[in-house]
PDB file of C-alpha atoms in Angstrom:
ATOM      1  CA  MET A  12     -46.392-140.383  25.536  1.00 64.00           C
ATOM      2  CA  ASP A  13     -46.346-136.530  25.697  1.00 92.00           C
ATOM      3  CA  VAL A  14     -43.519-134.480  24.214  1.00 93.00           C
ATOM      4  CA  GLN A  15     -42.011-133.557  27.680  1.00 91.00           C
ATOM      5  CA  LYS A  16     -42.110-137.088  28.821  1.00 90.00           C
ATOM      6  CA  ALA A  17     -40.652-138.428  25.561  1.00 94.00           C
ATOM      7  CA  GLY A  18     -37.681-135.775  25.813  1.00 93.00           C
ATOM      8  CA  MET A  19     -37.127-137.007  29.444  1.00 90.00           C
ATOM      9  CA  ALA A  20     -36.906-140.404  28.467  1.00 92.00           C
ATOM     10  CA  ARG A  21     -34.097-139.546  25.796  1.00 93.00           C
ATOM     11  CA  LEU A  22     -32.160-137.591  28.358  1.00 91.00           C
ATOM     12  CA  PHE A  23     -32.283-140.177  30.867  1.00 89.00           C
ATOM     13  CA  LEU A  24     -31.266-142.842  27.919  1.00 91.00           C
ATOM     14  CA  ALA A  25     -28.188-140.358  27.421  1.00 88.00           C
ATOM     15  CA  ALA A  26     -27.437-139.812  30.859  1.00 87.00           C
ATOM     16  CA  PRO A  27     -28.433-143.012  32.813  1.00 88.00           C
ATOM     17  CA  ASP A  28     -26.562-141.737  36.099  1.00 84.00           C
ATOM     18  CA  LEU A  29     -29.429-139.252  36.264  1.00 82.00           C
ATOM     19  CA  ARG A  30     -32.509-141.700  36.030  1.00 82.00           C
ATOM     20  CA  GLY A  31     -33.492-140.957  39.641  1.00 80.00           C
ATOM     21  CA  SER A  32     -34.297-137.232  38.548  1.00 75.00           C
ATOM     22  CA  ALA A  33     -37.796-137.953  37.391  1.00 71.00           C
ATOM     23  CA  TRP A  34     -38.937-135.792  40.352  1.00 79.00           C
ATOM     24  CA  MET A  35     -37.489-132.727  38.117  1.00 78.00           C
ATOM     25  CA  MET A  36     -40.985-132.873  36.076  1.00 78.00           C
ATOM     26  CA  GLN A  37     -42.265-130.704  38.936  1.00 85.00           C
ATOM     27  CA  SER A  38     -40.050-127.961  37.541  1.00 87.00           C
ATOM     28  CA  PRO A  39     -41.308-125.513  34.626  1.00 91.00           C
ATOM     29  CA  ALA A  40     -37.862-124.905  33.377  1.00 90.00           C
ATOM     30  CA  PHE A  41     -36.893-128.715  33.244  1.00 89.00           C
ATOM     31  CA  ARG A  42     -39.845-129.628  31.325  1.00 91.00           C
ATOM     32  CA  LYS A  43     -39.112-126.772  28.806  1.00 93.00           C
ATOM     33  CA  LEU A  44     -35.774-128.085  28.452  1.00 92.00           C
ATOM     34  CA  CYS A  45     -37.228-131.815  27.896  1.00 93.00           C
ATOM     35  CA  GLU A  46     -39.649-130.158  25.328  1.00 95.00           C
ATOM     36  CA  ALA A  47     -36.873-128.528  23.325  1.00 96.00           C
ATOM     37  CA  TYR A  48     -34.931-131.532  23.514  1.00 96.00           C
ATOM     38  CA  GLU A  49     -37.216-133.883  22.361  1.00 96.00           C
ATOM     39  CA  HIS A  50     -38.327-131.608  19.473  1.00 96.00           C
ATOM     40  CA  ALA A  51     -34.704-130.952  18.342  1.00 96.00           C
ATOM     41  CA  CYS A  52     -34.110-134.933  18.614  1.00 96.00           C
ATOM     42  CA  LEU A  53     -36.487-135.495  16.653  1.00 96.00           C
ATOM     43  CA  ARG A  54     -35.598-132.985  13.803  1.00 95.00           C
ATOM     44  CA  ARG A  55     -32.226-134.330  14.059  1.00 96.00           C
ATOM     45  CA  ASP A  56     -33.587-137.918  13.648  1.00 95.00           C
ATOM     46  CA  LEU A  57     -35.699-136.525  10.333  1.00 94.00           C
ATOM     47  CA  LEU A  58     -32.478-135.304   9.010  1.00 94.00           C
ATOM     48  CA  ARG A  59     -30.552-138.830   9.546  1.00 94.00           C
ATOM     49  CA  CYS A  60     -33.238-140.659   8.093  1.00 94.00           C
ATOM     50  CA  SER A  61     -33.862-138.372   5.047  1.00 89.00           C
ATOM     51  CA  ALA A  62     -32.998-139.396   1.548  1.00 86.00           C
ATOM     52  CA  LEU A  63     -31.595-135.708   0.578  1.00 87.00           C
ATOM     53  CA  LYS A  64     -28.805-135.362   2.889  1.00 84.00           C
ATOM     54  CA  ASP A  65     -27.906-132.082   4.231  1.00 89.00           C
ATOM     55  CA  GLU A  66     -24.646-132.752   6.044  1.00 92.00           C
ATOM     56  CA  GLY A  67     -24.762-128.710   7.142  1.00 94.00           C
ATOM     57  CA  ALA A  68     -28.334-129.104   8.619  1.00 94.00           C
ATOM     58  CA  LEU A  69     -27.634-132.403  10.451  1.00 94.00           C
ATOM     59  CA  LEU A  70     -24.478-131.179  11.910  1.00 95.00           C
ATOM     60  CA  ARG A  71     -26.290-127.849  13.337  1.00 96.00           C
ATOM     61  CA  SER A  72     -28.904-130.205  14.595  1.00 96.00           C
ATOM     62  CA  GLU A  73     -26.471-132.542  16.375  1.00 96.00           C
ATOM     63  CA  THR A  74     -24.728-129.622  17.862  1.00 97.00           C
ATOM     64  CA  GLU A  75     -28.310-128.475  19.266  1.00 96.00           C
ATOM     65  CA  CYS A  76     -29.435-131.470  20.762  1.00 96.00           C
ATOM     66  CA  LYS A  77     -26.076-132.102  22.396  1.00 96.00           C
ATOM     67  CA  SER A  78     -26.151-128.268  23.800  1.00 96.00           C
ATOM     68  CA  LEU A  79     -29.595-129.125  25.256  1.00 95.00           C
ATOM     69  CA  GLU A  80     -28.573-132.503  26.549  1.00 93.00           C
ATOM     70  CA  ALA A  81     -25.926-130.889  28.192  1.00 94.00           C
ATOM     71  CA  ALA A  82     -27.992-127.862  29.661  1.00 93.00           C
ATOM     72  CA  ALA A  83     -30.500-130.461  31.120  1.00 90.00           C
ATOM     73  CA  ILE A  84     -27.695-132.620  32.648  1.00 89.00           C
ATOM     74  CA  ALA A  85     -26.324-129.359  34.088  1.00 91.00           C
ATOM     75  CA  TYR A  86     -29.793-127.939  35.394  1.00 90.00           C
ATOM     76  CA  ILE A  87     -30.560-131.486  37.084  1.00 87.00           C
ATOM     77  CA  ARG A  88     -26.882-131.807  38.836  1.00 86.00           C
ATOM     78  CA  LYS A  89     -27.246-128.173  40.316  1.00 89.00           C
ATOM     79  CA  GLN A  90     -30.754-128.752  41.388  1.00 86.00           C
ATOM     80  CA  ARG A  91     -29.358-131.517  43.141  1.00 83.00           C
ATOM     81  CA  GLN A  92     -27.097-129.719  44.634  1.00 85.00           C
ATOM     82  CA  LEU A  93     -28.823-127.152  45.966  1.00 83.00           C
ATOM     83  CA  SER A  94     -31.775-129.454  47.224  1.00 78.00           C
ATOM     84  CA  GLY A  95     -28.818-131.440  49.024  1.00 75.00           C
ATOM     85  CA  LEU A  96     -29.238-134.548  46.698  1.00 63.00           C
ATOM     86  CA  ALA A  97     -25.989-134.299  45.148  1.00 57.00           C
TER      87      ALA A  97
END
C-alpha cells in the first residue's frame, strides 16, 4: 500500500462517516493531506513504541496528527458541500 492510501485508510478509520469519500483520491490536495497524515502517524507510532520515552515529542506528534486529521476531515466536508454531495 502506498503512503497516500495508507493515510487515507487511517483517516477513514478515524472518521468512519467519511468512508464513502474515496473519490477524494482524485484531489491532489487531499492526497497530500493523506500523505502528511500517514507520515505524522508513523512518527507518532514510533514515539509511542520507543524504549526511550520523549513525552514532549510524543505530545507534539499527537497534536500534529490531530491537526492533520481535522484538516483532512474539514477538506472532505467542504468538497462534499461544494459538489452537492453533502
